[in-house]
Amino acid sequence: MTEPGERRRGTASPTSRGPAVRSARDAARRAADGLSELVRHRMEGVSAVCRGEDDGWIVNVDVLELARIPDTTSLLATYEVELDPEGDLLQYRRIARYRRGAQDQ
């Protein structure tokens, strides 16, 4: 057990977080990784990356929610993931659900 004010071994201090996200590619990777831990669906890809407010990132991640046979009837979803400037996931929400074979409208 640690004394008050003493840090436990193996814990990181708040200032030793990873480097800030420097590119859209890095933001896409971090968003997909963070979302996969929460929704437990197979990632299909990233369909959009843009800067958010306060130098954060907004990333649209496509996931396979329900595999079906034939594959063109499988259900996919697009999730909007918001990252802070350091790449930590702040929030996510499903913004669309569609069949793989459906055309864009």
PDB file of N, CA and C in Angstrom:
ATOM      1  N   MET A   1       0.846  -1.176   0.000  1.00  0.00           N
ATOM      2  CA  MET A   1       0.000   0.000   0.000  1.00  0.00           C
ATOM      3  C   MET A   1       0.891   1.239   0.000  1.00  0.00           C
ATOM      4  N   THR A   2       0.457   2.278  -0.640  1.00  0.00           N
ATOM      5  CA  THR A   2       1.255   3.494  -0.718  1.00  0.00           C
ATOM      6  C   THR A   2       0.770   4.516   0.291  1.00  0.00           C
ATOM      7  N   GLU A   3       1.675   5.364   0.691  1.00  0.00           N
ATOM      8  CA  GLU A   3       1.343   6.451   1.604  1.00  0.00           C
ATOM      9  C   GLU A   3       0.657   7.565   0.819  1.00  0.00           C
ATOM     10  N   PRO A   4      -0.128   8.415   1.478  1.00  0.00           N
ATOM     11  CA  PRO A   4      -0.759   9.540   0.780  1.00  0.00           C
ATOM     12  C   PRO A   4       0.296  10.399   0.090  1.00  0.00           C
ATOM     13  N   GLY A   5       0.016  10.765  -1.158  1.00  0.00           N
ATOM     14  CA  GLY A   5       0.947  11.590  -1.917  1.00  0.00           C
ATOM     15  C   GLY A   5       2.040  10.806  -2.616  1.00  0.00           C
ATOM     16  N   GLU A   6       2.150   9.507  -2.342  1.00  0.00           N
ATOM     17  CA  GLU A   6       3.178   8.674  -2.968  1.00  0.00           C
ATOM     18  C   GLU A   6       2.565   7.933  -4.150  1.00  0.00           C
ATOM     19  N   ARG A   7       3.306   7.867  -5.240  1.00  0.00           N
ATOM     20  CA  ARG A   7       2.821   7.193  -6.432  1.00  0.00           C
ATOM     21  C   ARG A   7       3.115   5.707  -6.359  1.00  0.00           C
ATOM     22  N   ARG A   8       2.137   4.889  -6.791  1.00  0.00           N
ATOM     23  CA  ARG A   8       2.377   3.455  -6.846  1.00  0.00           C
ATOM     24  C   ARG A   8       3.267   3.127  -8.030  1.00  0.00           C
ATOM     25  N   ARG A   9       4.041   2.059  -7.902  1.00  0.00           N
ATOM     26  CA  ARG A   9       4.884   1.615  -8.989  1.00  0.00           C
ATOM     27  C   ARG A   9       4.048   1.188 -10.177  1.00  0.00           C
ATOM     28  N   GLY A  10       4.524   1.531 -11.387  1.00  0.00           N
ATOM     29  CA  GLY A  10       3.848   1.113 -12.596  1.00  0.00           C
ATOM     30  C   GLY A  10       2.730   2.032 -13.033  1.00  0.00           C
ATOM     31  N   THR A  11       2.462   3.097 -12.291  1.00  0.00           N
ATOM     32  CA  THR A  11       1.438   4.035 -12.717  1.00  0.00           C
ATOM     33  C   THR A  11       2.110   5.245 -13.326  1.00  0.00           C
ATOM     34  N   ALA A  12       1.478   5.784 -14.308  1.00  0.00           N
ATOM     35  CA  ALA A  12       2.041   6.949 -14.997  1.00  0.00           C
ATOM     36  C   ALA A  12       1.479   8.221 -14.380  1.00  0.00           C
ATOM     37  N   SER A  13       2.293   9.233 -14.355  1.00  0.00           N
ATOM     38  CA  SER A  13       1.805  10.520 -13.882  1.00  0.00           C
ATOM     39  C   SER A  13       1.005  11.163 -15.001  1.00  0.00           C
ATOM     40  N   PRO A  14       0.117  12.098 -14.675  1.00  0.00           N
ATOM     41  CA  PRO A  14      -0.706  12.720 -15.704  1.00  0.00           C
ATOM     42  C   PRO A  14       0.110  13.439 -16.769  1.00  0.00           C
ATOM     43  N   THR A  15       1.330  13.863 -16.455  1.00  0.00           N
ATOM     44  CA  THR A  15       2.141  14.580 -17.427  1.00  0.00           C
ATOM     45  C   THR A  15       2.946  13.656 -18.323  1.00  0.00           C
ATOM     46  N   SER A  16       2.919  12.343 -18.083  1.00  0.00           N
ATOM     47  CA  SER A  16       3.725  11.438 -18.895  1.00  0.00           C
ATOM     48  C   SER A  16       2.889  10.709 -19.949  1.00  0.00           C
ATOM     49  N   ARG A  17       1.812  11.349 -20.401  1.00  0.00           N
ATOM     50  CA  ARG A  17       0.977  10.763 -21.434  1.00  0.00           C
ATOM     51  C   ARG A  17       1.741  10.727 -22.747  1.00  0.00           C
ATOM     52  N   GLY A  18       1.221   9.961 -23.695  1.00  0.00           N
ATOM     53  CA  GLY A  18       1.864   9.838 -24.994  1.00  0.00           C
ATOM     54  C   GLY A  18       1.885  11.162 -25.727  1.00  0.00           C
ATOM     55  N   PRO A  19       2.661  11.213 -26.812  1.00  0.00           N
ATOM     56  CA  PRO A  19       2.755  12.464 -27.570  1.00  0.00           C
ATOM     57  C   PRO A  19       1.421  12.807 -28.220  1.00  0.00           C
ATOM     58  N   ALA A  20       1.228  14.082 -28.485  1.00  0.00           N
ATOM     59  CA  ALA A  20       0.006  14.543 -29.130  1.00  0.00           C
ATOM     60  C   ALA A  20      -0.110  13.918 -30.515  1.00  0.00           C
ATOM     61  N   VAL A  21      -1.339  13.781 -30.983  1.00  0.00           N
ATOM     62  CA  VAL A  21      -1.587  13.267 -32.328  1.00  0.00           C
ATOM     63  C   VAL A  21      -1.055  14.286 -33.323  1.00  0.00           C
ATOM     64  N   ARG A  22      -0.198  13.835 -34.224  1.00  0.00           N
ATOM     65  CA  ARG A  22       0.448  14.739 -35.176  1.00  0.00           C
ATOM     66  C   ARG A  22      -0.130  14.672 -36.585  1.00  0.00           C
ATOM     67  N   SER A  23      -0.850  13.589 -36.906  1.00  0.00           N
ATOM     68  CA  SER A  23      -1.333  13.436 -38.280  1.00  0.00           C
ATOM     69  C   SER A  23      -2.705  12.775 -38.295  1.00  0.00           C
ATOM     70  N   ALA A  24      -3.375  12.903 -39.428  1.00  0.00           N
ATOM     71  CA  ALA A  24      -4.679  12.257 -39.597  1.00  0.00           C
ATOM     72  C   ALA A  24      -4.527  10.742 -39.503  1.00  0.00           C
ATOM     73  N   ARG A  25      -3.447  10.196 -40.016  1.00  0.00           N
ATOM     74  CA  ARG A  25      -3.207   8.751 -39.948  1.00  0.00           C
ATOM     75  C   ARG A  25      -3.121   8.284 -38.494  1.00  0.00           C
ATOM     76  N   ASP A  26      -2.404   9.024 -37.675  1.00  0.00           N
ATOM     77  CA  ASP A  26      -2.277   8.677 -36.254  1.00  0.00           C
ATOM     78  C   ASP A  26      -3.632   8.789 -35.553  1.00  0.00           C
ATOM     79  N   ALA A  27      -4.408   9.833 -35.873  1.00  0.00           N
ATOM     80  CA  ALA A  27      -5.737  10.008 -35.274  1.00  0.00           C
ATOM     81  C   ALA A  27      -6.642   8.845 -35.670  1.00  0.00           C
ATOM     82  N   ALA A  28      -6.599   8.434 -36.928  1.00  0.00           N
ATOM     83  CA  ALA A  28      -7.427   7.326 -37.402  1.00  0.00           C
ATOM     84  C   ALA A  28      -7.076   6.039 -36.667  1.00  0.00           C
ATOM     85  N   ARG A  29      -5.795   5.774 -36.512  1.00  0.00           N
ATOM     86  CA  ARG A  29      -5.351   4.557 -35.828  1.00  0.00           C
ATOM     87  C   ARG A  29      -5.793   4.551 -34.368  1.00  0.00           C
ATOM     88  N   ARG A  30      -5.602   5.673 -33.695  1.00  0.00           N
ATOM     89  CA  ARG A  30      -5.983   5.735 -32.280  1.00  0.00           C
ATOM     90  C   ARG A  30      -7.491   5.631 -32.090  1.00  0.00           C
ATOM     91  N   ALA A  31      -8.264   6.246 -32.980  1.00  0.00           N
ATOM     92  CA  ALA A  31      -9.727   6.163 -32.882  1.00  0.00           C
ATOM     93  C   ALA A  31     -10.206   4.733 -33.095  1.00  0.00           C
ATOM     94  N   ALA A  32      -9.675   4.064 -34.098  1.00  0.00           N
ATOM     95  CA  ALA A  32     -10.077   2.675 -34.375  1.00  0.00           C
ATOM     96  C   ALA A  32      -9.696   1.764 -33.217  1.00  0.00           C
ATOM     97  N   ASP A  33      -8.500   1.939 -32.680  1.00  0.00           N
ATOM     98  CA  ASP A  33      -8.060   1.114 -31.546  1.00  0.00           C
ATOM     99  C   ASP A  33      -8.940   1.347 -30.315  1.00  0.00           C
ATOM    100  N   GLY A  34      -9.207   2.610 -30.006  1.00  0.00           N
ATOM    101  CA  GLY A  34     -10.026   2.931 -28.839  1.00  0.00           C
ATOM    102  C   GLY A  34     -11.450   2.436 -28.981  1.00  0.00           C
ATOM    103  N   LEU A  35     -12.025   2.602 -30.170  1.00  0.00           N
ATOM    104  CA  LEU A  35     -13.394   2.149 -30.389  1.00  0.00           C
ATOM    105  C   LEU A  35     -13.499   0.631 -30.328  1.00  0.00           C
ATOM    106  N   SER A  36     -12.513  -0.074 -30.871  1.00  0.00           N
ATOM    107  CA  SER A  36     -12.571  -1.541 -30.884  1.00  0.00           C
ATOM    108  C   SER A  36     -12.577  -2.116 -29.464  1.00  0.00           C
ATOM    109  N   GLU A  37     -11.953  -1.431 -28.519  1.00  0.00           N
ATOM    110  CA  GLU A  37     -11.977  -1.878 -27.129  1.00  0.00           C
ATOM    111  C   GLU A  37     -13.359  -1.729 -26.507  1.00  0.00           C
ATOM    112  N   LEU A  38     -14.151  -0.793 -27.015  1.00  0.00           N
ATOM    113  CA  LEU A  38     -15.457  -0.509 -26.422  1.00  0.00           C
ATOM    114  C   LEU A  38     -16.608  -1.253 -27.092  1.00  0.00           C
ATOM    115  N   VAL A  39     -16.597  -1.353 -28.411  1.00  0.00           N
ATOM    116  CA  VAL A  39     -17.754  -1.940 -29.094  1.00  0.00           C
ATOM    117  C   VAL A  39     -17.554  -3.404 -29.464  1.00  0.00           C
ATOM    118  N   ARG A  40     -16.350  -3.897 -29.452  1.00  0.00           N
ATOM    119  CA  ARG A  40     -16.050  -5.310 -29.706  1.00  0.00           C
ATOM    120  C   ARG A  40     -16.565  -5.816 -31.053  1.00  0.00           C
ATOM    121  N   HIS A  41     -16.537  -4.949 -32.063  1.00  0.00           N
ATOM    122  CA  HIS A  41     -16.868  -5.345 -33.426  1.00  0.00           C
ATOM    123  C   HIS A  41     -15.618  -5.228 -34.286  1.00  0.00           C
ATOM    124  N   ARG A  42     -15.605  -5.951 -35.391  1.00  0.00           N
ATOM    125  CA  ARG A  42     -14.456  -5.905 -36.297  1.00  0.00           C
ATOM    126  C   ARG A  42     -14.441  -4.576 -37.043  1.00  0.00           C
ATOM    127  N   MET A  43     -13.292  -3.926 -37.022  1.00  0.00           N
ATOM    128  CA  MET A  43     -13.137  -2.665 -37.727  1.00  0.00           C
ATOM    129  C   MET A  43     -13.020  -2.934 -39.229  1.00  0.00           C
ATOM    130  N   GLU A  44     -13.752  -2.165 -40.019  1.00  0.00           N
ATOM    131  CA  GLU A  44     -13.702  -2.285 -41.473  1.00  0.00           C
ATOM    132  C   GLU A  44     -12.808  -1.214 -42.084  1.00  0.00           C
ATOM    133  N   GLY A  45     -12.756  -0.050 -41.465  1.00  0.00           N
ATOM    134  CA  GLY A  45     -11.933   1.029 -42.001  1.00  0.00           C
ATOM    135  C   GLY A  45     -12.336   2.364 -41.433  1.00  0.00           C
ATOM    136  N   VAL A  46     -11.646   3.386 -41.888  1.00  0.00           N
ATOM    137  CA  VAL A  46     -11.924   4.753 -41.478  1.00  0.00           C
ATOM    138  C   VAL A  46     -12.405   5.505 -42.709  1.00  0.00           C
ATOM    139  N   SER A  47     -13.557   6.159 -42.598  1.00  0.00           N
ATOM    140  CA  SER A  47     -14.123   6.844 -43.763  1.00  0.00           C
ATOM    141  C   SER A  47     -13.946   8.356 -43.723  1.00  0.00           C
ATOM    142  N   ALA A  48     -13.549   8.928 -42.572  1.00  0.00           N
ATOM    143  CA  ALA A  48     -13.330  10.374 -42.503  1.00  0.00           C
ATOM    144  C   ALA A  48     -12.480  10.709 -41.281  1.00  0.00           C
ATOM    145  N   VAL A  49     -11.628  11.729 -41.454  1.00  0.00           N
ATOM    146  CA  VAL A  49     -10.824  12.270 -40.355  1.00  0.00           C
ATOM    147  C   VAL A  49     -10.782  13.779 -40.539  1.00  0.00           C
ATOM    148  N   CYS A  50     -11.111  14.517 -39.486  1.00  0.00           N
ATOM    149  CA  CYS A  50     -10.992  15.971 -39.562  1.00  0.00           C
ATOM    150  C   CYS A  50     -10.659  16.525 -38.185  1.00  0.00           C
ATOM    151  N   ARG A  51     -10.167  17.747 -38.181  1.00  0.00           N
ATOM    152  CA  ARG A  51      -9.852  18.417 -36.929  1.00  0.00           C
ATOM    153  C   ARG A  51     -11.127  18.794 -36.204  1.00  0.00           C
ATOM    154  N   GLY A  52     -11.134  18.605 -34.907  1.00  0.00           N
ATOM    155  CA  GLY A  52     -12.272  19.008 -34.093  1.00  0.00           C
ATOM    156  C   GLY A  52     -11.964  20.315 -33.394  1.00  0.00           C
ATOM    157  N   GLU A  53     -12.800  20.653 -32.444  1.00  0.00           N
ATOM    158  CA  GLU A  53     -12.563  21.849 -31.647  1.00  0.00           C
ATOM    159  C   GLU A  53     -11.385  21.612 -30.708  1.00  0.00           C
ATOM    160  N   ASP A  54     -10.718  22.671 -30.306  1.00  0.00           N
ATOM    161  CA  ASP A  54      -9.611  22.600 -29.348  1.00  0.00           C
ATOM    162  C   ASP A  54      -8.486  21.682 -29.816  1.00  0.00           C
ATOM    163  N   ASP A  55      -8.220  21.643 -31.125  1.00  0.00           N
ATOM    164  CA  ASP A  55      -7.133  20.848 -31.713  1.00  0.00           C
ATOM    165  C   ASP A  55      -7.311  19.351 -31.559  1.00  0.00           C
ATOM    166  N   GLY A  56      -8.512  18.900 -31.243  1.00  0.00           N
ATOM    167  CA  GLY A  56      -8.788  17.472 -31.186  1.00  0.00           C
ATOM    168  C   GLY A  56      -9.088  16.946 -32.580  1.00  0.00           C
ATOM    169  N   TRP A  57      -9.630  15.736 -32.646  1.00  0.00           N
ATOM    170  CA  TRP A  57      -9.915  15.089 -33.925  1.00  0.00           C
ATOM    171  C   TRP A  57     -11.302  14.459 -33.888  1.00  0.00           C
ATOM    172  N   ILE A  58     -11.979  14.453 -35.041  1.00  0.00           N
ATOM    173  CA  ILE A  58     -13.234  13.746 -35.244  1.00  0.00           C
ATOM    174  C   ILE A  58     -12.961  12.696 -36.316  1.00  0.00           C
ATOM    175  N   VAL A  59     -13.214  11.425 -35.984  1.00  0.00           N
ATOM    176  CA  VAL A  59     -12.905  10.322 -36.892  1.00  0.00           C
ATOM    177  C   VAL A  59     -14.159   9.461 -37.066  1.00  0.00           C
ATOM    178  N   ASN A  60     -14.503   9.156 -38.320  1.00  0.00           N
ATOM    179  CA  ASN A  60     -15.599   8.232 -38.607  1.00  0.00           C
ATOM    180  C   ASN A  60     -15.004   6.854 -38.876  1.00  0.00           C
ATOM    181  N   VAL A  61     -15.402   5.894 -38.052  1.00  0.00           N
ATOM    182  CA  VAL A  61     -14.879   4.528 -38.141  1.00  0.00           C
ATOM    183  C   VAL A  61     -16.015   3.602 -38.552  1.00  0.00           C
ATOM    184  N   ASP A  62     -15.783   2.783 -39.573  1.00  0.00           N
ATOM    185  CA  ASP A  62     -16.775   1.817 -40.041  1.00  0.00           C
ATOM    186  C   ASP A  62     -16.477   0.462 -39.430  1.00  0.00           C
ATOM    187  N   VAL A  63     -17.532  -0.184 -38.886  1.00  0.00           N
ATOM    188  CA  VAL A  63     -17.372  -1.489 -38.239  1.00  0.00           C
ATOM    189  C   VAL A  63     -18.406  -2.476 -38.770  1.00  0.00           C
ATOM    190  N   LEU A  64     -18.063  -3.748 -38.701  1.00  0.00           N
ATOM    191  CA  LEU A  64     -18.978  -4.818 -39.061  1.00  0.00           C
ATOM    192  C   LEU A  64     -19.752  -5.188 -37.805  1.00  0.00           C
ATOM    193  N   GLU A  65     -21.048  -4.898 -37.787  1.00  0.00           N
ATOM    194  CA  GLU A  65     -21.859  -5.191 -36.597  1.00  0.00           C
ATOM    195  C   GLU A  65     -22.491  -6.567 -36.647  1.00  0.00           C
ATOM    196  N   LEU A  66     -22.842  -7.042 -37.836  1.00  0.00           N
ATOM    197  CA  LEU A  66     -23.490  -8.340 -37.948  1.00  0.00           C
ATOM    198  C   LEU A  66     -23.124  -8.973 -39.284  1.00  0.00           C
ATOM    199  N   ALA A  67     -22.334 -10.040 -39.225  1.00  0.00           N
ATOM    200  CA  ALA A  67     -21.939 -10.744 -40.452  1.00  0.00           C
ATOM    201  C   ALA A  67     -23.072 -11.651 -40.907  1.00  0.00           C
ATOM    202  N   ARG A  68     -23.359 -11.615 -42.199  1.00  0.00           N
ATOM    203  CA  ARG A  68     -24.409 -12.453 -42.781  1.00  0.00           C
ATOM    204  C   ARG A  68     -23.907 -13.098 -44.061  1.00  0.00           C
ATOM    205  N   ILE A  69     -24.643 -14.116 -44.494  1.00  0.00           N
ATOM    206  CA  ILE A  69     -24.353 -14.770 -45.764  1.00  0.00           C
ATOM    207  C   ILE A  69     -25.575 -14.543 -46.646  1.00  0.00           C
ATOM    208  N   PRO A  70     -25.408 -13.983 -47.834  1.00  0.00           N
ATOM    209  CA  PRO A  70     -24.158 -13.525 -48.441  1.00  0.00           C
ATOM    210  C   PRO A  70     -23.655 -12.247 -47.776  1.00  0.00           C
ATOM    211  N   ASP A  71     -22.372 -11.987 -47.976  1.00  0.00           N
ATOM    212  CA  ASP A  71     -21.692 -10.869 -47.333  1.00  0.00           C
ATOM    213  C   ASP A  71     -22.334  -9.520 -47.665  1.00  0.00           C
ATOM    214  N   THR A  72     -22.951  -9.411 -48.828  1.00  0.00           N
ATOM    215  CA  THR A  72     -23.564  -8.136 -49.212  1.00  0.00           C
ATOM    216  C   THR A  72     -24.757  -7.771 -48.340  1.00  0.00           C
ATOM    217  N   THR A  73     -25.252  -8.699 -47.532  1.00  0.00           N
ATOM    218  CA  THR A  73     -26.365  -8.403 -46.617  1.00  0.00           C
ATOM    219  C   THR A  73     -25.889  -8.164 -45.176  1.00  0.00           C
ATOM    220  N   SER A  74     -24.574  -8.193 -44.952  1.00  0.00           N
ATOM    221  CA  SER A  74     -24.025  -7.923 -43.623  1.00  0.00           C
ATOM    222  C   SER A  74     -24.358  -6.500 -43.199  1.00  0.00           C
ATOM    223  N   LEU A  75     -24.520  -6.281 -41.888  1.00  0.00           N
ATOM    224  CA  LEU A  75     -24.819  -4.952 -41.364  1.00  0.00           C
ATOM    225  C   LEU A  75     -23.545  -4.276 -40.871  1.00  0.00           C
ATOM    226  N   LEU A  76     -23.325  -3.082 -41.359  1.00  0.00           N
ATOM    227  CA  LEU A  76     -22.196  -2.269 -40.944  1.00  0.00           C
ATOM    228  C   LEU A  76     -22.708  -1.012 -40.269  1.00  0.00           C
ATOM    229  N   ALA A  77     -21.830  -0.342 -39.555  1.00  0.00           N
ATOM    230  CA  ALA A  77     -22.195   0.910 -38.901  1.00  0.00           C
ATOM    231  C   ALA A  77     -21.017   1.867 -38.971  1.00  0.00           C
ATOM    232  N   THR A  78     -21.336   3.138 -38.976  1.00  0.00           N
ATOM    233  CA  THR A  78     -20.319   4.179 -38.901  1.00  0.00           C
ATOM    234  C   THR A  78     -20.439   4.851 -37.544  1.00  0.00           C
ATOM    235  N   TYR A  79     -19.320   4.913 -36.841  1.00  0.00           N
ATOM    236  CA  TYR A  79     -19.255   5.566 -35.538  1.00  0.00           C
ATOM    237  C   TYR A  79     -18.428   6.837 -35.661  1.00  0.00           C
ATOM    238  N   GLU A  80     -18.913   7.906 -35.051  1.00  0.00           N
ATOM    239  CA  GLU A  80     -18.153   9.150 -34.965  1.00  0.00           C
ATOM    240  C   GLU A  80     -17.408   9.132 -33.639  1.00  0.00           C
ATOM    241  N   VAL A  81     -16.087   9.226 -33.705  1.00  0.00           N
ATOM    242  CA  VAL A  81     -15.231   9.156 -32.519  1.00  0.00           C
ATOM    243  C   VAL A  81     -14.544  10.501 -32.341  1.00  0.00           C
ATOM    244  N   GLU A  82     -14.624  11.056 -31.146  1.00  0.00           N
ATOM    245  CA  GLU A  82     -13.951  12.314 -30.848  1.00  0.00           C
ATOM    246  C   GLU A  82     -12.742  12.043 -29.967  1.00  0.00           C
ATOM    247  N   LEU A  83     -11.588  12.548 -30.418  1.00  0.00           N
ATOM    248  CA  LEU A  83     -10.330  12.417 -29.670  1.00  0.00           C
ATOM    249  C   LEU A  83      -9.872  13.780 -29.186  1.00  0.00           C
ATOM    250  N   ASP A  84      -9.207  13.812 -28.041  1.00  0.00           N
ATOM    251  CA  ASP A  84      -8.581  15.053 -27.603  1.00  0.00           C
ATOM    252  C   ASP A  84      -7.240  15.203 -28.332  1.00  0.00           C
ATOM    253  N   PRO A  85      -6.524  16.322 -28.162  1.00  0.00           N
ATOM    254  CA  PRO A  85      -5.263  16.514 -28.891  1.00  0.00           C
ATOM    255  C   PRO A  85      -4.207  15.438 -28.618  1.00  0.00           C
ATOM    256  N   GLU A  86      -4.278  14.761 -27.468  1.00  0.00           N
ATOM    257  CA  GLU A  86      -3.316  13.707 -27.146  1.00  0.00           C
ATOM    258  C   GLU A  86      -3.731  12.353 -27.715  1.00  0.00           C
ATOM    259  N   GLY A  87      -4.922  12.274 -28.305  1.00  0.00           N
ATOM    260  CA  GLY A  87      -5.377  11.026 -28.901  1.00  0.00           C
ATOM    261  C   GLY A  87      -6.219  10.161 -27.989  1.00  0.00           C
ATOM    262  N   ASP A  88      -6.622  10.695 -26.831  1.00  0.00           N
ATOM    263  CA  ASP A  88      -7.492   9.946 -25.920  1.00  0.00           C
ATOM    264  C   ASP A  88      -8.939  10.078 -26.378  1.00  0.00           C
ATOM    265  N   LEU A  89      -9.675   8.977 -26.342  1.00  0.00           N
ATOM    266  CA  LEU A  89     -11.063   8.954 -26.766  1.00  0.00           C
ATOM    267  C   LEU A  89     -11.917   9.702 -25.750  1.00  0.00           C
ATOM    268  N   LEU A  90     -12.626  10.713 -26.223  1.00  0.00           N
ATOM    269  CA  LEU A  90     -13.507  11.492 -25.354  1.00  0.00           C
ATOM    270  C   LEU A  90     -14.936  10.977 -25.412  1.00  0.00           C
ATOM    271  N   GLN A  91     -15.403  10.696 -26.630  1.00  0.00           N
ATOM    272  CA  GLN A  91     -16.764  10.195 -26.798  1.00  0.00           C
ATOM    273  C   GLN A  91     -16.907   9.554 -28.165  1.00  0.00           C
ATOM    274  N   TYR A  92     -17.953   8.734 -28.294  1.00  0.00           N
ATOM    275  CA  TYR A  92     -18.267   8.151 -29.593  1.00  0.00           C
ATOM    276  C   TYR A  92     -19.770   7.966 -29.681  1.00  0.00           C
ATOM    277  N   ARG A  93     -20.267   7.872 -30.921  1.00  0.00           N
ATOM    278  CA  ARG A  93     -21.679   7.599 -31.134  1.00  0.00           C
ATOM    279  C   ARG A  93     -21.863   6.989 -32.507  1.00  0.00           C
ATOM    280  N   ARG A  94     -22.849   6.117 -32.625  1.00  0.00           N
ATOM    281  CA  ARG A  94     -23.161   5.532 -33.926  1.00  0.00           C
ATOM    282  C   ARG A  94     -23.981   6.537 -34.704  1.00  0.00           C
ATOM    283  N   ILE A  95     -23.524   6.860 -35.914  1.00  0.00           N
ATOM    284  CA  ILE A  95     -24.228   7.860 -36.720  1.00  0.00           C
ATOM    285  C   ILE A  95     -24.944   7.249 -37.915  1.00  0.00           C
ATOM    286  N   ALA A  96     -24.635   5.996 -38.254  1.00  0.00           N
ATOM    287  CA  ALA A  96     -25.310   5.344 -39.378  1.00  0.00           C
ATOM    288  C   ALA A  96     -25.206   3.836 -39.231  1.00  0.00           C
ATOM    289  N   ARG A  97     -26.210   3.145 -39.789  1.00  0.00           N
ATOM    290  CA  ARG A  97     -26.197   1.688 -39.864  1.00  0.00           C
ATOM    291  C   ARG A  97     -26.742   1.323 -41.233  1.00  0.00           C
ATOM    292  N   TYR A  98     -26.089   0.399 -41.922  1.00  0.00           N
ATOM    293  CA  TYR A  98     -26.460   0.109 -43.301  1.00  0.00           C
ATOM    294  C   TYR A  98     -26.023  -1.290 -43.706  1.00  0.00           C
ATOM    295  N   ARG A  99     -26.642  -1.802 -44.785  1.00  0.00           N
ATOM    296  CA  ARG A  99     -26.235  -3.079 -45.363  1.00  0.00           C
ATOM    297  C   ARG A  99     -25.007  -2.848 -46.231  1.00  0.00           C
ATOM    298  N   ARG A 100     -24.104  -3.814 -46.251  1.00  0.00           N
ATOM    299  CA  ARG A 100     -22.889  -3.688 -47.044  1.00  0.00           C
ATOM    300  C   ARG A 100     -23.200  -3.420 -48.515  1.00  0.00           C
ATOM    301  N   GLY A 101     -24.200  -4.069 -49.042  1.00  0.00           N
ATOM    302  CA  GLY A 101     -24.521  -3.937 -50.466  1.00  0.00           C
ATOM    303  C   GLY A 101     -25.330  -2.700 -50.823  1.00  0.00           C
ATOM    304  N   ALA A 102     -25.732  -1.905 -49.832  1.00  0.00           N
ATOM    305  CA  ALA A 102     -26.552  -0.728 -50.104  1.00  0.00           C
ATOM    306  C   ALA A 102     -25.714   0.376 -50.740  1.00  0.00           C
ATOM    307  N   GLN A 103     -26.330   1.084 -51.676  1.00  0.00           N
ATOM    308  CA  GLN A 103     -25.645   2.205 -52.321  1.00  0.00           C
ATOM    309  C   GLN A 103     -25.818   3.460 -51.479  1.00  0.00           C
ATOM    310  N   ASP A 104     -24.853   4.371 -51.591  1.00  0.00           N
ATOM    311  CA  ASP A 104     -24.982   5.651 -50.916  1.00  0.00           C
ATOM    312  C   ASP A 104     -26.173   6.406 -51.495  1.00  0.00           C
ATOM    313  N   GLN A 105     -26.835   7.170 -50.643  1.00  0.00           N
ATOM    314  CA  GLN A 105     -28.000   7.920 -51.114  1.00  0.00           C
ATOM    315  C   GLN A 105     -27.708   9.378 -51.278  1.00  0.00           C
TER     316      GLN A 105
END
